[in-house]
């Protein structure tokens, strides 16, 4: 994104990846769906990816799991359909990042997060998908850091 790729649509990002020798791209479902619609369907999008030699590597989790229960549950609406789209595109890997701190108590945060990840993983598994987690834990985002993400530690090491 710092090099200007953040302003590109899905097809522009695929073109950029192909030009610079990347075999795959991480992507958002919304952008990939727009590209499929613009090209005339998912088969046309798959053909474009194959032509460029770029695979859909992983898609970002677009369900907001870090906030309150209502927000999480609202985000689940249509998630199964989005996962099915990604699987039809040939991508079964979904990923998100985990904050090193939270404003909820650590035990409560772990209980809620585990339950939410189980829900998400079940939906992904119905389409052959898997959930990858990236631990983001630099000191400045942890408890006591300059930009702490909360008062309670979560997972950071």
mmCIF file with all atom_site columns, C-alpha atoms in Angstrom:
data_model
loop_
_atom_site.group_PDB
_atom_site.id
_atom_site.type_symbol
_atom_site.label_atom_id
_atom_site.label_alt_id
_atom_site.label_comp_id
_atom_site.label_asym_id
_atom_site.label_entity_id
_atom_site.label_seq_id
_atom_site.pdbx_PDB_ins_code
_atom_site.Cartn_x
_atom_site.Cartn_y
_atom_site.Cartn_z
_atom_site.occupancy
_atom_site.B_iso_or_equiv
_atom_site.pdbx_formal_charge
_atom_site.auth_seq_id
_atom_site.auth_comp_id
_atom_site.auth_asym_id
_atom_site.auth_atom_id
_atom_site.pdbx_PDB_model_num
ATOM 1   C CA . UNK A 1 1   ? 0.000   0.000   0.000   1.00 0.00 ? 1   UNK A CA 1
ATOM 2   C CA . UNK A 1 2   ? 2.893   2.352   0.715   1.00 0.00 ? 2   UNK A CA 1
ATOM 3   C CA . UNK A 1 3   ? 4.016   2.011   -2.888  1.00 0.00 ? 3   UNK A CA 1
ATOM 4   C CA . UNK A 1 4   ? 0.605   2.978   -4.238  1.00 0.00 ? 4   UNK A CA 1
ATOM 5   C CA . UNK A 1 5   ? -0.862  -0.504  -4.566  1.00 0.00 ? 5   UNK A CA 1
ATOM 6   C CA . UNK A 1 6   ? -3.539  0.387   -2.014  1.00 0.00 ? 6   UNK A CA 1
ATOM 7   C CA . UNK A 1 7   ? -5.278  2.553   -4.616  1.00 0.00 ? 7   UNK A CA 1
ATOM 8   C CA . UNK A 1 8   ? -5.516  -0.290  -7.148  1.00 0.00 ? 8   UNK A CA 1
ATOM 9   C CA . UNK A 1 9   ? -8.593  -2.400  -7.755  1.00 0.00 ? 9   UNK A CA 1
ATOM 10  C CA . UNK A 1 10  ? -8.287  -6.190  -7.697  1.00 0.00 ? 10  UNK A CA 1
ATOM 11  C CA . UNK A 1 11  ? -7.349  -6.540  -11.378 1.00 0.00 ? 11  UNK A CA 1
ATOM 12  C CA . UNK A 1 12  ? -4.820  -3.706  -11.128 1.00 0.00 ? 12  UNK A CA 1
ATOM 13  C CA . UNK A 1 13  ? -3.275  -5.403  -8.119  1.00 0.00 ? 13  UNK A CA 1
ATOM 14  C CA . UNK A 1 14  ? -3.076  -8.711  -10.025 1.00 0.00 ? 14  UNK A CA 1
ATOM 15  C CA . UNK A 1 15  ? -1.406  -6.917  -12.954 1.00 0.00 ? 15  UNK A CA 1
ATOM 16  C CA . UNK A 1 16  ? 1.101   -5.302  -10.591 1.00 0.00 ? 16  UNK A CA 1
ATOM 17  C CA . UNK A 1 17  ? 1.875   -8.651  -8.958  1.00 0.00 ? 17  UNK A CA 1
ATOM 18  C CA . UNK A 1 18  ? 2.379   -10.300 -12.356 1.00 0.00 ? 18  UNK A CA 1
ATOM 19  C CA . UNK A 1 19  ? 4.657   -7.493  -13.581 1.00 0.00 ? 19  UNK A CA 1
ATOM 20  C CA . UNK A 1 20  ? 6.911   -7.902  -10.566 1.00 0.00 ? 20  UNK A CA 1
ATOM 21  C CA . UNK A 1 21  ? 7.065   -11.699 -10.528 1.00 0.00 ? 21  UNK A CA 1
ATOM 22  C CA . UNK A 1 22  ? 4.697   -12.526 -7.685  1.00 0.00 ? 22  UNK A CA 1
ATOM 23  C CA . UNK A 1 23  ? 2.912   -15.876 -7.962  1.00 0.00 ? 23  UNK A CA 1
ATOM 24  C CA . UNK A 1 24  ? -0.009  -14.963 -5.713  1.00 0.00 ? 24  UNK A CA 1
ATOM 25  C CA . UNK A 1 25  ? -1.940  -12.134 -4.114  1.00 0.00 ? 25  UNK A CA 1
ATOM 26  C CA . UNK A 1 26  ? -3.702  -11.587 -0.827  1.00 0.00 ? 26  UNK A CA 1
ATOM 27  C CA . UNK A 1 27  ? -7.073  -10.019 -1.508  1.00 0.00 ? 27  UNK A CA 1
ATOM 28  C CA . UNK A 1 28  ? -10.420 -8.856  -0.242  1.00 0.00 ? 28  UNK A CA 1
ATOM 29  C CA . UNK A 1 29  ? -13.544 -10.712 -1.299  1.00 0.00 ? 29  UNK A CA 1
ATOM 30  C CA . UNK A 1 30  ? -15.363 -7.499  -2.222  1.00 0.00 ? 30  UNK A CA 1
ATOM 31  C CA . UNK A 1 31  ? -12.749 -6.463  -4.764  1.00 0.00 ? 31  UNK A CA 1
ATOM 32  C CA . UNK A 1 32  ? -12.548 -9.937  -6.267  1.00 0.00 ? 32  UNK A CA 1
ATOM 33  C CA . UNK A 1 33  ? -16.338 -10.065 -6.620  1.00 0.00 ? 33  UNK A CA 1
ATOM 34  C CA . UNK A 1 34  ? -16.338 -6.692  -8.374  1.00 0.00 ? 34  UNK A CA 1
ATOM 35  C CA . UNK A 1 35  ? -13.664 -7.969  -10.753 1.00 0.00 ? 35  UNK A CA 1
ATOM 36  C CA . UNK A 1 36  ? -15.667 -11.126 -11.469 1.00 0.00 ? 36  UNK A CA 1
ATOM 37  C CA . UNK A 1 37  ? -18.758 -9.024  -12.200 1.00 0.00 ? 37  UNK A CA 1
ATOM 38  C CA . UNK A 1 38  ? -16.786 -6.693  -14.477 1.00 0.00 ? 38  UNK A CA 1
ATOM 39  C CA . UNK A 1 39  ? -15.315 -9.607  -16.430 1.00 0.00 ? 39  UNK A CA 1
ATOM 40  C CA . UNK A 1 40  ? -18.584 -11.510 -16.758 1.00 0.00 ? 40  UNK A CA 1
ATOM 41  C CA . UNK A 1 41  ? -18.302 -14.078 -13.978 1.00 0.00 ? 41  UNK A CA 1
ATOM 42  C CA . UNK A 1 42  ? -15.989 -16.118 -11.829 1.00 0.00 ? 42  UNK A CA 1
ATOM 43  C CA . UNK A 1 43  ? -14.792 -18.302 -14.708 1.00 0.00 ? 43  UNK A CA 1
ATOM 44  C CA . UNK A 1 44  ? -13.603 -15.201 -16.560 1.00 0.00 ? 44  UNK A CA 1
ATOM 45  C CA . UNK A 1 45  ? -11.812 -14.005 -13.436 1.00 0.00 ? 45  UNK A CA 1
ATOM 46  C CA . UNK A 1 46  ? -10.138 -17.394 -12.998 1.00 0.00 ? 46  UNK A CA 1
ATOM 47  C CA . UNK A 1 47  ? -9.026  -17.244 -16.635 1.00 0.00 ? 47  UNK A CA 1
ATOM 48  C CA . UNK A 1 48  ? -7.541  -13.759 -16.101 1.00 0.00 ? 48  UNK A CA 1
ATOM 49  C CA . UNK A 1 49  ? -5.625  -14.946 -13.044 1.00 0.00 ? 49  UNK A CA 1
ATOM 50  C CA . UNK A 1 50  ? -4.323  -17.966 -14.970 1.00 0.00 ? 50  UNK A CA 1
ATOM 51  C CA . UNK A 1 51  ? -3.318  -15.743 -17.898 1.00 0.00 ? 51  UNK A CA 1
ATOM 52  C CA . UNK A 1 52  ? -1.327  -13.532 -15.518 1.00 0.00 ? 52  UNK A CA 1
ATOM 53  C CA . UNK A 1 53  ? 0.158   -16.512 -13.659 1.00 0.00 ? 53  UNK A CA 1
ATOM 54  C CA . UNK A 1 54  ? -1.099  -15.152 -10.342 1.00 0.00 ? 54  UNK A CA 1
ATOM 55  C CA . UNK A 1 55  ? -3.007  -17.272 -7.851  1.00 0.00 ? 55  UNK A CA 1
ATOM 56  C CA . UNK A 1 56  ? -5.479  -16.026 -5.243  1.00 0.00 ? 56  UNK A CA 1
ATOM 57  C CA . UNK A 1 57  ? -3.350  -16.868 -2.206  1.00 0.00 ? 57  UNK A CA 1
ATOM 58  C CA . UNK A 1 58  ? -5.383  -15.779 0.799   1.00 0.00 ? 58  UNK A CA 1
ATOM 59  C CA . UNK A 1 59  ? -8.354  -13.548 1.501   1.00 0.00 ? 59  UNK A CA 1
ATOM 60  C CA . UNK A 1 60  ? -8.770  -11.262 4.460   1.00 0.00 ? 60  UNK A CA 1
ATOM 61  C CA . UNK A 1 61  ? -11.334 -12.024 7.130   1.00 0.00 ? 61  UNK A CA 1
ATOM 62  C CA . UNK A 1 62  ? -14.019 -9.394  6.641   1.00 0.00 ? 62  UNK A CA 1
ATOM 63  C CA . UNK A 1 63  ? -16.012 -10.235 9.776   1.00 0.00 ? 63  UNK A CA 1
ATOM 64  C CA . UNK A 1 64  ? -15.246 -7.789  12.593  1.00 0.00 ? 64  UNK A CA 1
ATOM 65  C CA . UNK A 1 65  ? -14.495 -10.203 15.438  1.00 0.00 ? 65  UNK A CA 1
ATOM 66  C CA . UNK A 1 66  ? -12.657 -7.743  17.707  1.00 0.00 ? 66  UNK A CA 1
ATOM 67  C CA . UNK A 1 67  ? -15.672 -5.657  18.722  1.00 0.00 ? 67  UNK A CA 1
ATOM 68  C CA . UNK A 1 68  ? -18.979 -6.345  20.504  1.00 0.00 ? 68  UNK A CA 1
ATOM 69  C CA . UNK A 1 69  ? -21.203 -9.396  19.956  1.00 0.00 ? 69  UNK A CA 1
ATOM 70  C CA . UNK A 1 70  ? -23.755 -7.544  17.830  1.00 0.00 ? 70  UNK A CA 1
ATOM 71  C CA . UNK A 1 71  ? -21.093 -6.317  15.417  1.00 0.00 ? 71  UNK A CA 1
ATOM 72  C CA . UNK A 1 72  ? -19.604 -9.803  15.151  1.00 0.00 ? 72  UNK A CA 1
ATOM 73  C CA . UNK A 1 73  ? -22.975 -11.434 14.493  1.00 0.00 ? 73  UNK A CA 1
ATOM 74  C CA . UNK A 1 74  ? -23.906 -8.800  11.896  1.00 0.00 ? 74  UNK A CA 1
ATOM 75  C CA . UNK A 1 75  ? -20.617 -9.503  10.123  1.00 0.00 ? 75  UNK A CA 1
ATOM 76  C CA . UNK A 1 76  ? -21.489 -13.188 9.851   1.00 0.00 ? 76  UNK A CA 1
ATOM 77  C CA . UNK A 1 77  ? -24.388 -12.309 7.538   1.00 0.00 ? 77  UNK A CA 1
ATOM 78  C CA . UNK A 1 78  ? -23.321 -13.483 4.095   1.00 0.00 ? 78  UNK A CA 1
ATOM 79  C CA . UNK A 1 79  ? -19.948 -14.792 5.291   1.00 0.00 ? 79  UNK A CA 1
ATOM 80  C CA . UNK A 1 80  ? -20.685 -18.333 4.092   1.00 0.00 ? 80  UNK A CA 1
ATOM 81  C CA . UNK A 1 81  ? -21.485 -17.003 0.621   1.00 0.00 ? 81  UNK A CA 1
ATOM 82  C CA . UNK A 1 82  ? -18.276 -14.971 0.536   1.00 0.00 ? 82  UNK A CA 1
ATOM 83  C CA . UNK A 1 83  ? -16.264 -18.025 1.598   1.00 0.00 ? 83  UNK A CA 1
ATOM 84  C CA . UNK A 1 84  ? -17.991 -20.081 -1.110  1.00 0.00 ? 84  UNK A CA 1
ATOM 85  C CA . UNK A 1 85  ? -17.025 -17.436 -3.681  1.00 0.00 ? 85  UNK A CA 1
ATOM 86  C CA . UNK A 1 86  ? -13.382 -17.556 -2.565  1.00 0.00 ? 86  UNK A CA 1
ATOM 87  C CA . UNK A 1 87  ? -13.386 -21.363 -2.716  1.00 0.00 ? 87  UNK A CA 1
ATOM 88  C CA . UNK A 1 88  ? -14.868 -21.264 -6.227  1.00 0.00 ? 88  UNK A CA 1
ATOM 89  C CA . UNK A 1 89  ? -12.054 -18.878 -7.155  1.00 0.00 ? 89  UNK A CA 1
ATOM 90  C CA . UNK A 1 90  ? -9.585  -21.473 -5.877  1.00 0.00 ? 90  UNK A CA 1
ATOM 91  C CA . UNK A 1 91  ? -8.707  -19.889 -2.545  1.00 0.00 ? 91  UNK A CA 1
ATOM 92  C CA . UNK A 1 92  ? -9.439  -21.671 0.717   1.00 0.00 ? 92  UNK A CA 1
ATOM 93  C CA . UNK A 1 93  ? -7.141  -19.693 3.004   1.00 0.00 ? 93  UNK A CA 1
ATOM 94  C CA . UNK A 1 94  ? -8.496  -16.819 5.084   1.00 0.00 ? 94  UNK A CA 1
ATOM 95  C CA . UNK A 1 95  ? -6.427  -14.726 7.462   1.00 0.00 ? 95  UNK A CA 1
ATOM 96  C CA . UNK A 1 96  ? -6.665  -12.047 10.114  1.00 0.00 ? 96  UNK A CA 1
ATOM 97  C CA . UNK A 1 97  ? -4.382  -10.466 12.687  1.00 0.00 ? 97  UNK A CA 1
ATOM 98  C CA . UNK A 1 98  ? -4.568  -10.557 16.459  1.00 0.00 ? 98  UNK A CA 1
ATOM 99  C CA . UNK A 1 99  ? -3.963  -7.474  18.608  1.00 0.00 ? 99  UNK A CA 1
ATOM 100 C CA . UNK A 1 100 ? -1.462  -7.720  21.480  1.00 0.00 ? 100 UNK A CA 1
ATOM 101 C CA . UNK A 1 101 ? -3.786  -5.924  23.905  1.00 0.00 ? 101 UNK A CA 1
ATOM 102 C CA . UNK A 1 102 ? -7.495  -5.347  24.489  1.00 0.00 ? 102 UNK A CA 1
ATOM 103 C CA . UNK A 1 103 ? -9.701  -3.236  26.726  1.00 0.00 ? 103 UNK A CA 1
ATOM 104 C CA . UNK A 1 104 ? -11.550 -6.367  27.833  1.00 0.00 ? 104 UNK A CA 1
ATOM 105 C CA . UNK A 1 105 ? -9.997  -8.515  30.545  1.00 0.00 ? 105 UNK A CA 1
ATOM 106 C CA . UNK A 1 106 ? -7.606  -11.140 29.199  1.00 0.00 ? 106 UNK A CA 1
ATOM 107 C CA . UNK A 1 107 ? -9.712  -14.144 30.266  1.00 0.00 ? 107 UNK A CA 1
ATOM 108 C CA . UNK A 1 108 ? -12.897 -12.672 28.776  1.00 0.00 ? 108 UNK A CA 1
ATOM 109 C CA . UNK A 1 109 ? -11.065 -11.694 25.594  1.00 0.00 ? 109 UNK A CA 1
ATOM 110 C CA . UNK A 1 110 ? -9.643  -15.220 25.194  1.00 0.00 ? 110 UNK A CA 1
ATOM 111 C CA . UNK A 1 111 ? -13.045 -16.829 25.815  1.00 0.00 ? 111 UNK A CA 1
ATOM 112 C CA . UNK A 1 112 ? -14.859 -14.557 23.318  1.00 0.00 ? 112 UNK A CA 1
ATOM 113 C CA . UNK A 1 113 ? -12.110 -14.764 20.711  1.00 0.00 ? 113 UNK A CA 1
ATOM 114 C CA . UNK A 1 114 ? -11.892 -18.565 20.914  1.00 0.00 ? 114 UNK A CA 1
ATOM 115 C CA . UNK A 1 115 ? -15.664 -18.919 20.524  1.00 0.00 ? 115 UNK A CA 1
ATOM 116 C CA . UNK A 1 116 ? -15.721 -16.528 17.576  1.00 0.00 ? 116 UNK A CA 1
ATOM 117 C CA . UNK A 1 117 ? -12.823 -18.249 15.843  1.00 0.00 ? 117 UNK A CA 1
ATOM 118 C CA . UNK A 1 118 ? -14.568 -21.620 16.276  1.00 0.00 ? 118 UNK A CA 1
ATOM 119 C CA . UNK A 1 119 ? -17.680 -20.173 14.612  1.00 0.00 ? 119 UNK A CA 1
ATOM 120 C CA . UNK A 1 120 ? -15.651 -18.741 11.750  1.00 0.00 ? 120 UNK A CA 1
ATOM 121 C CA . UNK A 1 121 ? -13.590 -21.918 11.347  1.00 0.00 ? 121 UNK A CA 1
ATOM 122 C CA . UNK A 1 122 ? -16.751 -24.055 11.082  1.00 0.00 ? 122 UNK A CA 1
ATOM 123 C CA . UNK A 1 123 ? -18.078 -21.862 8.279   1.00 0.00 ? 123 UNK A CA 1
ATOM 124 C CA . UNK A 1 124 ? -14.725 -21.922 6.496   1.00 0.00 ? 124 UNK A CA 1
ATOM 125 C CA . UNK A 1 125 ? -14.459 -25.707 6.895   1.00 0.00 ? 125 UNK A CA 1
ATOM 126 C CA . UNK A 1 126 ? -17.829 -26.181 5.174   1.00 0.00 ? 126 UNK A CA 1
ATOM 127 C CA . UNK A 1 127 ? -16.082 -24.896 2.027   1.00 0.00 ? 127 UNK A CA 1
ATOM 128 C CA . UNK A 1 128 ? -12.710 -26.546 2.594   1.00 0.00 ? 128 UNK A CA 1
ATOM 129 C CA . UNK A 1 129 ? -11.320 -23.344 4.096   1.00 0.00 ? 129 UNK A CA 1
ATOM 130 C CA . UNK A 1 130 ? -8.889  -22.660 6.886   1.00 0.00 ? 130 UNK A CA 1
ATOM 131 C CA . UNK A 1 131 ? -8.229  -19.665 9.122   1.00 0.00 ? 131 UNK A CA 1
ATOM 132 C CA . UNK A 1 132 ? -4.727  -18.285 9.563   1.00 0.00 ? 132 UNK A CA 1
ATOM 133 C CA . UNK A 1 133 ? -3.808  -15.972 12.432  1.00 0.00 ? 133 UNK A CA 1
ATOM 134 C CA . UNK A 1 134 ? -1.056  -13.377 12.422  1.00 0.00 ? 134 UNK A CA 1
ATOM 135 C CA . UNK A 1 135 ? 0.184   -12.302 15.811  1.00 0.00 ? 135 UNK A CA 1
ATOM 136 C CA . UNK A 1 136 ? 0.970   -8.578  15.836  1.00 0.00 ? 136 UNK A CA 1
ATOM 137 C CA . UNK A 1 137 ? 2.893   -7.776  18.977  1.00 0.00 ? 137 UNK A CA 1
ATOM 138 C CA . UNK A 1 138 ? 5.381   -4.911  18.755  1.00 0.00 ? 138 UNK A CA 1
ATOM 139 C CA . UNK A 1 139 ? 6.059   -3.228  22.082  1.00 0.00 ? 139 UNK A CA 1
ATOM 140 C CA . UNK A 1 140 ? 4.407   0.058   21.161  1.00 0.00 ? 140 UNK A CA 1
ATOM 141 C CA . UNK A 1 141 ? 1.040   -1.718  20.664  1.00 0.00 ? 141 UNK A CA 1
ATOM 142 C CA . UNK A 1 142 ? 1.239   -3.810  23.831  1.00 0.00 ? 142 UNK A CA 1
ATOM 143 C CA . UNK A 1 143 ? 0.137   -2.844  27.329  1.00 0.00 ? 143 UNK A CA 1
ATOM 144 C CA . UNK A 1 144 ? 2.371   0.005   28.470  1.00 0.00 ? 144 UNK A CA 1
ATOM 145 C CA . UNK A 1 145 ? 3.457   0.842   24.930  1.00 0.00 ? 145 UNK A CA 1
ATOM 146 C CA . UNK A 1 146 ? 3.138   4.265   23.329  1.00 0.00 ? 146 UNK A CA 1
ATOM 147 C CA . UNK A 1 147 ? 0.116   3.243   21.216  1.00 0.00 ? 147 UNK A CA 1
ATOM 148 C CA . UNK A 1 148 ? -1.252  0.407   23.338  1.00 0.00 ? 148 UNK A CA 1
ATOM 149 C CA . UNK A 1 149 ? -4.326  -1.220  21.834  1.00 0.00 ? 149 UNK A CA 1
ATOM 150 C CA . UNK A 1 150 ? -5.784  -1.830  25.291  1.00 0.00 ? 150 UNK A CA 1
ATOM 151 C CA . UNK A 1 151 ? -5.121  -2.154  28.996  1.00 0.00 ? 151 UNK A CA 1
ATOM 152 C CA . UNK A 1 152 ? -4.980  -5.958  29.080  1.00 0.00 ? 152 UNK A CA 1
ATOM 153 C CA . UNK A 1 153 ? -2.476  -8.242  27.328  1.00 0.00 ? 153 UNK A CA 1
ATOM 154 C CA . UNK A 1 154 ? -3.780  -10.733 24.768  1.00 0.00 ? 154 UNK A CA 1
ATOM 155 C CA . UNK A 1 155 ? -1.389  -12.756 22.608  1.00 0.00 ? 155 UNK A CA 1
ATOM 156 C CA . UNK A 1 156 ? 1.892   -11.210 21.562  1.00 0.00 ? 156 UNK A CA 1
ATOM 157 C CA . UNK A 1 157 ? 4.707   -13.761 21.800  1.00 0.00 ? 157 UNK A CA 1
#
